[in-house]
Structure formats: C-alpha cells, structure tokens
mmCIF file of C-alpha atoms and ligand atoms in Angstrom:
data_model
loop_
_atom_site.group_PDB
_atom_site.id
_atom_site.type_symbol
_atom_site.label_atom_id
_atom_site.label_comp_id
_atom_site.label_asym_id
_atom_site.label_seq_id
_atom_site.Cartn_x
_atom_site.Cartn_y
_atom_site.Cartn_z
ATOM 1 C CA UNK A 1 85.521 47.960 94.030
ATOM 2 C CA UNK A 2 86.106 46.205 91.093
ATOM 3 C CA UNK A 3 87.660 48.245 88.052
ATOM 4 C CA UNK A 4 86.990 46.595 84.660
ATOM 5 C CA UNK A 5 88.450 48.832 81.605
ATOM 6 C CA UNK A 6 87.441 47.042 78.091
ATOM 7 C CA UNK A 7 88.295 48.229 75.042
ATOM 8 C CA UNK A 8 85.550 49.552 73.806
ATOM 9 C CA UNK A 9 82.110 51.025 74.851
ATOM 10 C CA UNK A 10 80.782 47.687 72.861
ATOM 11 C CA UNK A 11 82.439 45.597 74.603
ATOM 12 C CA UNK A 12 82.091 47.306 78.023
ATOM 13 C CA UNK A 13 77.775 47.189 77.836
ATOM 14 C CA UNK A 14 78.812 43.452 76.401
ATOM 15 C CA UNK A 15 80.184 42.612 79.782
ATOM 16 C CA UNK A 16 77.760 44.471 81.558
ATOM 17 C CA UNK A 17 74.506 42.690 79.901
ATOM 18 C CA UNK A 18 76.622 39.354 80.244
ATOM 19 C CA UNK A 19 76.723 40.069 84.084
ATOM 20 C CA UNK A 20 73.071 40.705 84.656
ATOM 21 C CA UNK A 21 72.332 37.713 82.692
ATOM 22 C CA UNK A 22 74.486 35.281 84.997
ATOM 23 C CA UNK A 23 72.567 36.864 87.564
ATOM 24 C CA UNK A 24 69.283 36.549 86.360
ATOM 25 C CA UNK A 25 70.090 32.265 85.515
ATOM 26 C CA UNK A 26 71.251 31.970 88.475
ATOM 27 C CA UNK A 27 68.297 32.910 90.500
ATOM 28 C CA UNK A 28 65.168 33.579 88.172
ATOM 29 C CA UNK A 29 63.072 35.495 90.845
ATOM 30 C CA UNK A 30 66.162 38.219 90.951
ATOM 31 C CA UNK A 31 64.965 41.198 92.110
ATOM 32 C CA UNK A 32 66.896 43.567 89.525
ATOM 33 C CA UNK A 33 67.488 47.390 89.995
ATOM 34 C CA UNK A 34 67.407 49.271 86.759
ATOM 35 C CA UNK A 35 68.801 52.514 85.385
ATOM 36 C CA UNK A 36 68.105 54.714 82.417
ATOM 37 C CA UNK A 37 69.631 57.390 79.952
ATOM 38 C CA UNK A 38 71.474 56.609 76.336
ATOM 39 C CA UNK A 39 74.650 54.701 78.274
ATOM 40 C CA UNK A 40 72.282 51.600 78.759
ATOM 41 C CA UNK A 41 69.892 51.461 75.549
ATOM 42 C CA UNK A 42 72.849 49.548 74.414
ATOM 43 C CA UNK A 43 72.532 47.018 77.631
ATOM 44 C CA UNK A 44 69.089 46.736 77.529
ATOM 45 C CA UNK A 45 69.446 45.738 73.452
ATOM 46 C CA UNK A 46 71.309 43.211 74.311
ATOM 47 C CA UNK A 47 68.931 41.348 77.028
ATOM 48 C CA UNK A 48 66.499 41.746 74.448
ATOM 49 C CA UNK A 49 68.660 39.690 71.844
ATOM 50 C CA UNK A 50 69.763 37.160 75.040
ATOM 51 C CA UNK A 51 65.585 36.902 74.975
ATOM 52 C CA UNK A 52 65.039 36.188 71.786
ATOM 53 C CA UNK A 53 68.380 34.045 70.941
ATOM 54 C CA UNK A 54 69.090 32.316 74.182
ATOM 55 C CA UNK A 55 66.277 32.152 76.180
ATOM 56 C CA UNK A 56 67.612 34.210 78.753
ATOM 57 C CA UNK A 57 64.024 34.159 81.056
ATOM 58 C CA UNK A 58 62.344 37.420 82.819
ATOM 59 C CA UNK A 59 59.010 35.279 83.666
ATOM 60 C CA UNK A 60 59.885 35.794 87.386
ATOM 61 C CA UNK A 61 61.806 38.319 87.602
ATOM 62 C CA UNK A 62 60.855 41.638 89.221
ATOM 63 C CA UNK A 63 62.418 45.352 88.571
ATOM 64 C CA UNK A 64 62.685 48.834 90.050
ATOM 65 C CA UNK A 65 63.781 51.751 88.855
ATOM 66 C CA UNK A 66 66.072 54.557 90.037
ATOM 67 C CA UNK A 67 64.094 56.837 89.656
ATOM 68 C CA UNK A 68 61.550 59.189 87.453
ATOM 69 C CA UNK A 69 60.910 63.039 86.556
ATOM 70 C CA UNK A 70 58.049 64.586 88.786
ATOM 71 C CA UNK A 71 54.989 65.523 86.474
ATOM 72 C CA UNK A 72 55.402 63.040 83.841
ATOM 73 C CA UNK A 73 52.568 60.264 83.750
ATOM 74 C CA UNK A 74 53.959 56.838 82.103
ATOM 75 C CA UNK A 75 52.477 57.946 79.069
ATOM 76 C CA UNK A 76 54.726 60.330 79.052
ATOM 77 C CA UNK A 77 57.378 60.905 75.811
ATOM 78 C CA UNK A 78 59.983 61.196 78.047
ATOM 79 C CA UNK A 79 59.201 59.429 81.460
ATOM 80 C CA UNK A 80 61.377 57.144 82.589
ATOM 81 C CA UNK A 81 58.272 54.066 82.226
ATOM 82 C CA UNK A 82 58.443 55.180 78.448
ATOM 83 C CA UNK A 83 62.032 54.324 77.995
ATOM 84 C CA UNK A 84 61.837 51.335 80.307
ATOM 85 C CA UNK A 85 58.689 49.761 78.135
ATOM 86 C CA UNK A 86 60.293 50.839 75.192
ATOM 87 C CA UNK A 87 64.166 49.796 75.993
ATOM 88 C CA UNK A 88 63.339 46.570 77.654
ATOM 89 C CA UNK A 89 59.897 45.333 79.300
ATOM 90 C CA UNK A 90 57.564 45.595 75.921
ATOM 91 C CA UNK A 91 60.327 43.352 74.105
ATOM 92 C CA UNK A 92 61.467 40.348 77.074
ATOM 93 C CA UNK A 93 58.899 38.448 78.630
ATOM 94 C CA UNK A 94 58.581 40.360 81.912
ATOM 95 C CA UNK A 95 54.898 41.040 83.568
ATOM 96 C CA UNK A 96 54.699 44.407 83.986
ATOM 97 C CA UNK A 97 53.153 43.896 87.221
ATOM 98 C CA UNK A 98 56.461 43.091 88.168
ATOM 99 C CA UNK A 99 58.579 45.861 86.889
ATOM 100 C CA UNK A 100 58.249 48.668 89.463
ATOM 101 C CA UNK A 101 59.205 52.841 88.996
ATOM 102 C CA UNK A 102 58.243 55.624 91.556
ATOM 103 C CA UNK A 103 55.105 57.613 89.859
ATOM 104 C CA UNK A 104 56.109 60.937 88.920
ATOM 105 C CA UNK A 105 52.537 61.780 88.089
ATOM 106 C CA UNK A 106 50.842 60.472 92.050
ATOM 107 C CA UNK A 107 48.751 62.797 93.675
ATOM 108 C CA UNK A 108 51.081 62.929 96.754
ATOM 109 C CA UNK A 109 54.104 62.381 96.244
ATOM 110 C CA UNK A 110 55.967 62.124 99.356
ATOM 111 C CA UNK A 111 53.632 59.466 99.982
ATOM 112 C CA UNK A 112 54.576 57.591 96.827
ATOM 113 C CA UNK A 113 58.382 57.679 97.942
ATOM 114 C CA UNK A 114 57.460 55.897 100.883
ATOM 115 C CA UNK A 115 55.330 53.168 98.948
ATOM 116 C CA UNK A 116 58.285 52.822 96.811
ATOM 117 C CA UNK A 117 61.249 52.007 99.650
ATOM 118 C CA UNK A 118 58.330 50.014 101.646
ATOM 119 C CA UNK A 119 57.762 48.245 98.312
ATOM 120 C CA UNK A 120 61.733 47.650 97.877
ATOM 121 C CA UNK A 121 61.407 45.864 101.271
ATOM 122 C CA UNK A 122 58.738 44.258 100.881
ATOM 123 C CA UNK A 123 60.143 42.371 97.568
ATOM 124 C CA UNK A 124 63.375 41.592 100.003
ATOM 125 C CA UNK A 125 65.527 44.083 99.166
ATOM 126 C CA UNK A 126 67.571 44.501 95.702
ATOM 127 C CA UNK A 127 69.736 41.834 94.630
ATOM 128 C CA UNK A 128 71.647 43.433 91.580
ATOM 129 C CA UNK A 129 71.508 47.125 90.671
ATOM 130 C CA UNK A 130 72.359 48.669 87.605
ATOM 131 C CA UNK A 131 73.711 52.161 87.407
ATOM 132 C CA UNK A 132 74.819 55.268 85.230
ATOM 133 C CA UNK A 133 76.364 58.173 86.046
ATOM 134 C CA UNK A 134 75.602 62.013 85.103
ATOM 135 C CA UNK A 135 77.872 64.108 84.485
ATOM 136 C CA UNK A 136 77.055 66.087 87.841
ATOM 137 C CA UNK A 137 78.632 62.702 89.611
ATOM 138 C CA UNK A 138 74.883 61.505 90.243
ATOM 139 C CA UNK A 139 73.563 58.134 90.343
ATOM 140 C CA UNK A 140 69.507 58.489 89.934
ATOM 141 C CA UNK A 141 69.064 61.869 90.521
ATOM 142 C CA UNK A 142 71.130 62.392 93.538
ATOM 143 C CA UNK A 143 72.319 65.244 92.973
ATOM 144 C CA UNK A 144 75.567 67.107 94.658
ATOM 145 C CA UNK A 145 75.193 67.508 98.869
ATOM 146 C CA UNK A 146 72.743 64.305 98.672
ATOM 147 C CA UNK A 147 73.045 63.383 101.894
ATOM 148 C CA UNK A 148 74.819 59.727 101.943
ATOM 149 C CA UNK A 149 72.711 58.197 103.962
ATOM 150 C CA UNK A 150 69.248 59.328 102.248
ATOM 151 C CA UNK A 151 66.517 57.295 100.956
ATOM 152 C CA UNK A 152 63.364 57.742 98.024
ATOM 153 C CA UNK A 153 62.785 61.171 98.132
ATOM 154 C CA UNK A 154 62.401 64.409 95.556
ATOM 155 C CA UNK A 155 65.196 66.450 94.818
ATOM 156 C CA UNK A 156 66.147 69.366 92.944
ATOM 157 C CA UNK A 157 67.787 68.859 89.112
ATOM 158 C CA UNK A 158 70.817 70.768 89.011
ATOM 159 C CA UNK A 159 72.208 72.663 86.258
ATOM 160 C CA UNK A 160 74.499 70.200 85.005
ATOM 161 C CA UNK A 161 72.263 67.409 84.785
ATOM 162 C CA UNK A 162 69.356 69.937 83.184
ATOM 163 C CA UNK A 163 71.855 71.100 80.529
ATOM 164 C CA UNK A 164 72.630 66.947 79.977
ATOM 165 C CA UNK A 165 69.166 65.668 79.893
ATOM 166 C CA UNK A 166 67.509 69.024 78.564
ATOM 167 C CA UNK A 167 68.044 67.774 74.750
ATOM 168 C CA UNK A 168 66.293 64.529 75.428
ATOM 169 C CA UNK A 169 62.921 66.619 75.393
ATOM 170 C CA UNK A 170 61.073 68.663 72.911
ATOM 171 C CA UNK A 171 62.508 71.679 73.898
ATOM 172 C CA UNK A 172 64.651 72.035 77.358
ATOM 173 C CA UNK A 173 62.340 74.212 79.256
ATOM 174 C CA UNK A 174 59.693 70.905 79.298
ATOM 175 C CA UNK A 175 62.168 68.844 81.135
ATOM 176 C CA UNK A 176 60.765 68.643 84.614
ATOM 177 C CA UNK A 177 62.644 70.417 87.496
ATOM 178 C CA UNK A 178 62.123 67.927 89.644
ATOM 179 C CA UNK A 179 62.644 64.083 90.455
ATOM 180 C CA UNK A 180 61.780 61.513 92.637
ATOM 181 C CA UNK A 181 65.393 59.044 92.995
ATOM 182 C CA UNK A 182 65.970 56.199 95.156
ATOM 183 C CA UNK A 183 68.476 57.595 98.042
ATOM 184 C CA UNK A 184 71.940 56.697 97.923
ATOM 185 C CA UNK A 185 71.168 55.113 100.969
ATOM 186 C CA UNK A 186 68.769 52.852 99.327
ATOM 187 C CA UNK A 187 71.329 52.444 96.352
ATOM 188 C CA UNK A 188 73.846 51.343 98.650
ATOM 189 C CA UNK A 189 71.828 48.479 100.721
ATOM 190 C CA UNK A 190 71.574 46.649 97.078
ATOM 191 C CA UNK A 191 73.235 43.418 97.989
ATOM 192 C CA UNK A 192 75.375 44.228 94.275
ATOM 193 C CA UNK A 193 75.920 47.195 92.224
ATOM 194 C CA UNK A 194 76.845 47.071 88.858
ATOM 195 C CA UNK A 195 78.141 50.757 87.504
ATOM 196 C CA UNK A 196 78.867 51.381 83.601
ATOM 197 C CA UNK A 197 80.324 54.338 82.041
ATOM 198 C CA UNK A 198 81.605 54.909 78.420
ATOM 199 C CA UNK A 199 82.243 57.508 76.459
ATOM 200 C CA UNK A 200 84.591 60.390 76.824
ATOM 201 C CA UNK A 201 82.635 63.021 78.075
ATOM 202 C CA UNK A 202 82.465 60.642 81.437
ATOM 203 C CA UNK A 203 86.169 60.237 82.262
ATOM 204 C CA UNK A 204 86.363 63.123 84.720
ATOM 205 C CA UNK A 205 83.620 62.748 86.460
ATOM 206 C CA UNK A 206 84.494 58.813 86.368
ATOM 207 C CA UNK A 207 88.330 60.109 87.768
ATOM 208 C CA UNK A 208 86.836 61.504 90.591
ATOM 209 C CA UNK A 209 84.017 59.414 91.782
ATOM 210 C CA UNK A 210 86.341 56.651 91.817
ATOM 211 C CA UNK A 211 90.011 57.621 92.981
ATOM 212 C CA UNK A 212 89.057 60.734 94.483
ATOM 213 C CA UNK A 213 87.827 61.109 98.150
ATOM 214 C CA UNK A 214 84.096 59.866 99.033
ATOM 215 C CA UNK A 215 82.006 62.847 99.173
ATOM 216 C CA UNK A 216 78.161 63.925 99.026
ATOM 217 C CA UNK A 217 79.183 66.264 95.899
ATOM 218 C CA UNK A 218 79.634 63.443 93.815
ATOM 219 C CA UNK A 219 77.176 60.701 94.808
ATOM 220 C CA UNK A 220 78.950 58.267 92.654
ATOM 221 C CA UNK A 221 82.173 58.165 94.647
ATOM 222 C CA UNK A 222 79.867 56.596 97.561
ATOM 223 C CA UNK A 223 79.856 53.288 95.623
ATOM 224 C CA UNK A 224 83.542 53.124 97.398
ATOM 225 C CA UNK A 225 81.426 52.010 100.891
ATOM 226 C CA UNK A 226 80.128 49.189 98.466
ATOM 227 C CA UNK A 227 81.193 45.438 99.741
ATOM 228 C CA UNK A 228 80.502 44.606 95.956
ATOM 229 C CA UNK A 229 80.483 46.811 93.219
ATOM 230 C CA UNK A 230 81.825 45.964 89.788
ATOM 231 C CA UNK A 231 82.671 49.251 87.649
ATOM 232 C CA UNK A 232 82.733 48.836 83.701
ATOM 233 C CA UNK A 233 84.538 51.212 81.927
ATOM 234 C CA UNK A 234 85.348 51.268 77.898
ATOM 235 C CA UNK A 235 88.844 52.968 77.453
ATOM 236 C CA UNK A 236 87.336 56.084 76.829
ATOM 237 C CA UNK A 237 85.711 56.728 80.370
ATOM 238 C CA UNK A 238 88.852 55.294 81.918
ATOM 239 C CA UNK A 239 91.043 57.876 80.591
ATOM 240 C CA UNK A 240 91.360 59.863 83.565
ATOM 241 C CA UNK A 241 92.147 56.891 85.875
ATOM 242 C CA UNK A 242 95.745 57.288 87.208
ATOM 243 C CA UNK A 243 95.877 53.609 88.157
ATOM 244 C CA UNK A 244 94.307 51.765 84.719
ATOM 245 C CA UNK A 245 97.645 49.529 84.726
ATOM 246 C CA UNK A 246 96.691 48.207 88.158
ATOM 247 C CA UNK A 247 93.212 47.735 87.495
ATOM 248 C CA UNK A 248 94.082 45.765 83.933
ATOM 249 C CA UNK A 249 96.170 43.670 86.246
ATOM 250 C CA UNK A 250 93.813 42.593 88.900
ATOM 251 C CA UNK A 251 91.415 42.102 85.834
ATOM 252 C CA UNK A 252 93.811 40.100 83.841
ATOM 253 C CA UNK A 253 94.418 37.568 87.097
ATOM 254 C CA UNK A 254 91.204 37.616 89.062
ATOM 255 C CA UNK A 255 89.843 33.936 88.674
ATOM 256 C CA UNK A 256 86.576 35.142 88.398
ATOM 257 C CA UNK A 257 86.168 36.962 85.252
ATOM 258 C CA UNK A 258 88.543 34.398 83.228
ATOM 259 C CA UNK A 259 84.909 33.176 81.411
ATOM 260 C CA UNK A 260 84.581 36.652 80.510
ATOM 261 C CA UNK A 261 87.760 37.859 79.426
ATOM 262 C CA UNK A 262 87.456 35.088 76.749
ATOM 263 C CA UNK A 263 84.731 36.495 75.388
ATOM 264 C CA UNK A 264 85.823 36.646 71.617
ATOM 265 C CA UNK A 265 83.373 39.828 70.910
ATOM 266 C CA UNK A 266 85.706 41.426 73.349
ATOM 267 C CA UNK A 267 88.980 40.690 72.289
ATOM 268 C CA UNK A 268 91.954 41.562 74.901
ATOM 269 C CA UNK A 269 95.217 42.263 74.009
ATOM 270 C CA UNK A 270 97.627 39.069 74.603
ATOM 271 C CA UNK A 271 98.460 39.497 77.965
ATOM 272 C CA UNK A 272 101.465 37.517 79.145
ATOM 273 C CA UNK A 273 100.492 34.815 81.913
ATOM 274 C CA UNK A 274 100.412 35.642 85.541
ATOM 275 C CA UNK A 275 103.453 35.457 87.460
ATOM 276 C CA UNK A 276 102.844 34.820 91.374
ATOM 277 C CA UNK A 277 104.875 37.494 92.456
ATOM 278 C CA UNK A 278 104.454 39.623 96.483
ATOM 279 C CA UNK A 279 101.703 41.924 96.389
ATOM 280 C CA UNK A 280 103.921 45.106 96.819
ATOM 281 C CA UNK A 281 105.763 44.286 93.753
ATOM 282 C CA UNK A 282 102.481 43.665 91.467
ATOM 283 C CA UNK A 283 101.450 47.118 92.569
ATOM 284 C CA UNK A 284 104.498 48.787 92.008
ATOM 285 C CA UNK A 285 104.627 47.026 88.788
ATOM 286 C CA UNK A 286 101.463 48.216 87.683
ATOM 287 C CA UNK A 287 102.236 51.530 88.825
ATOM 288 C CA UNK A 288 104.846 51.845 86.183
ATOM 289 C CA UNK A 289 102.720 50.014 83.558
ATOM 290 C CA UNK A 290 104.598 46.765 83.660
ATOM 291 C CA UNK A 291 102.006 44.046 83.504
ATOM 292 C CA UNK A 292 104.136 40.652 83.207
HETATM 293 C C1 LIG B 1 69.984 60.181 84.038
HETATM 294 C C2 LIG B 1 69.657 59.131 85.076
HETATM 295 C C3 LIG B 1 70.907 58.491 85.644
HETATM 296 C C4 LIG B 1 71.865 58.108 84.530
HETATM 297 C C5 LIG B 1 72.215 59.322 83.728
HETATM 298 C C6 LIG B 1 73.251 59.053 82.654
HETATM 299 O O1 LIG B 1 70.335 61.383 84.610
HETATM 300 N N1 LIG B 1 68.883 59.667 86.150
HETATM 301 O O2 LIG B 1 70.540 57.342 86.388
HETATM 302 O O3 LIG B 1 73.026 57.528 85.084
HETATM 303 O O4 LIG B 1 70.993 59.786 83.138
HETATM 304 O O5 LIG B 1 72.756 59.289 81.384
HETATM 305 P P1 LIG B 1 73.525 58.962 80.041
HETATM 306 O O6 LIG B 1 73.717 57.492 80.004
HETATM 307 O O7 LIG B 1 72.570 59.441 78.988
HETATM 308 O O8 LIG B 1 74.802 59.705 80.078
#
C-alpha cells in the first residue's frame, strides 16, 4: 500500500483526479472502475475541467460502477446512474454505451449480478478502480462479514451506512434497503486501486482499515492483499494514523510521485532532501517524527 497524506481535502481529490488522468493518457481504451457519494463529486469536477481545459479524452474509454441501490431505475433522483450522468458522463465526452452500472431496477436481479461480473470479464478485467469508503469500513456496499472473497451480489445496508446515506434522499425511510455491489473479490482482481478519503469524520474508520488487522468487518482493510493500491488521504482523514511520519517519508522520497509532489496547487511543506540512510534507521526515524 501506498499512503499519500496531502494537506488538504483539495489537494488530496487534486492528486487523485491527476492519477486517473495519467491513466486514462496513457492507455485511452482504460477500462476505469468508478465510485460514488459526496467524497468524489470533487474528483469527478475536476475530469470535467481536465475535459474541457486540457483535452483529457474519454472517447474510448469504458466505466463500471461499484455498485447501485436495488429498486431505483436510472431515472431515479438518487440512483447511482443519476449521480454518475450528472457528476461525470453528461459533461466529458464518454458514450454512454460504454459506461456500465449493475441495474437496480432488472426484473431478476441475481441474474443481473451475473451479467455484470461476466460483463467485467468480458471488457478484460478493470484496469484502475476508484474507491470511497463508508463509515461502516465498506467499499461499494460491502458491508461488515462480506465475505473476502465474494463477487456482484445483493447485500443488506447496515445501520451505519443507512444513517450516512439516509439524508441524501427525500426523507430516510425512501433510501432502499438493499444493494447490488461488486464483491470485494471482484474489487480486489482490479489490476489498480485507487482509495480516497477526506474529511474528519473518516479518520477512524481510515485508522483501522489501514493499520489495523485485515478483516471481513471492515471491507476496506482488504485493500492490504492489494499488489497496488495507492491511498489518498487529506490531513484530516489521516489523523488517526499512528505512522503519518513514515508514510510522509516514503512519499517525500519515492521517485515516482516527484511530478506530483510539485504540483504548485498542492503546496508541501519544504522538506529537507533525502539522505540515503539503512532502512531500519529511516523507520525509526520516522517513528519519532524526524524526517531529514
Ligand atoms: C456510498 C458508496 C461507497 C462510498 C461511500 C462514501 O456508500 N456505496 O462506494 O465509498 O458512499 O460516501 P461519502 O463520500 O459520501 O462519504
């Protein structure tokens, strides 16, 4: 896992759309996983500008969702299709044939979770895949005791994520019970995952998914079986994190990111420059917040 804390939630969905747009250059036909909720109207407002100011090209690109509430047509207020078309596909150049979410209104709907995987592998799998988390530890909808290994399938909203997503509708008792979400199994065979949280509220949950032990009660601490996930965090959401020195550290000297740590609508504090030093000591340094 990769642990990126930036100052601010700004600059942390800044990074994040800045990602998915490297992605998307680099191979136009990416097949691009997609999230939802208020954490990435922010991300998805910044493709849009990329769009319109830098020609940053969905023409072949092709999308699925996590996931999307049982009952609700894509005509729905508050279906996930609604926020998508609104958020993102209505204002890029994507063809909608290519932007793909489970139907939450289908006639059979065990059926329509298998036509969604089979559809996943049909298109060759996800290259890059976005993702949120709830404050029950959920990415999707996969709720606590999701089995780790499961696929598209409908599960059970659980109080926590009711009482978080309740607001979003007219009144709380319309929110659906019910959802169909990618599995974290399916999450997890995305060839990259891409996880941003901001925002207070998230730092707990954030704590535990990532330094605490892997478990099916929080399906966001799975992302630790991940050969390559990048988590962005503003400070806010890493407030929890016992080891944010160590993290800044690996950030501040991975040769990777140095194109986007010099991105001036992020400013960094001066950081001194990297000292080759034995591994043991950078950790222990970081342990006791010494970064030079
Ligand atoms: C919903 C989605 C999740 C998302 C979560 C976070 O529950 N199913 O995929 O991560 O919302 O929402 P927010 O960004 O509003 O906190």
């Amino acid at each position: 896992m990769e642990i990126i804390i930036r100052p601010s939630a700004e600059s942390a969905n800044g990074f994040v759309s800045r990602v998915i747009a490297g992605a998307l250059r680099a191979k136009p036909d990416l097949v691009l996983g997609l999230a939802t909720g208020k954490t990435m109207e922010a991300v998805y407002a910044n493709l849009v500008r990329m769009h319109r100011e830098e020609q940053l090209d969905f023409s072949r690109c092709r999308t699925f969702n996590l996931d999307e509430y049982v009952g609700l047509s894509g005509n729905h207020r508050n279906s996930y299709r609604h926020y998508m078309n609104d958020n993102l596909f209505l204002n890029v150049n994507i063809d909608l044939k290519n932007t793909h979410l489970p139907d939450g209104a289908a006639p059979d709907i065990e059926a329509e979770c298998e036509r969604y995987e089979a559809l996943i592998t049909r298109c060759g799998g996800i290259d890059l895949q976005l993702l949120g988390i709830g404050l029950s530890g959920h990415l999707g909808f996969n709720e606590p005791a999701s089995s780790l290994r499961s696929r598209t399938r409908v599960k059970v909203l659980s109080p926590v994520t009711l009482a978080q997503n309740g607001g979003l509708f007219p009144t709380p008792a319309e929110m659906p019970r019910h959802a169909i979400t990618m599995g974290v199994g399916t999450i997890l065979d995305s060839r990259r995952c891409v996880f941003l949280a901001t925002g207070e509220e998230k730092a707990e949950i954030v704590a535990k998914a990532i330094e605490g032990p892997v478990t099916s009660m929080i399906s966001a601490s799975t992302l630790q079986f991940h050969p390559h996930c990048t988590v962005v965090l503003d400070e806010a959401a890493a407030g929890r994190l016992k080891e944010a020195d160590y993290y800044r550290w690996i950030f501040e000297n991975e040769l990777q990111w140095q194109p986007y740590r010099d991105d001036p609508a992020s400013p960094q504090p001066a950081s001194p420059a990297p000292v080759a030093r034995p591994r043991e000591q950078v950790i222990l340094a970081a342990r006791h917040g010494v970064v030079s």
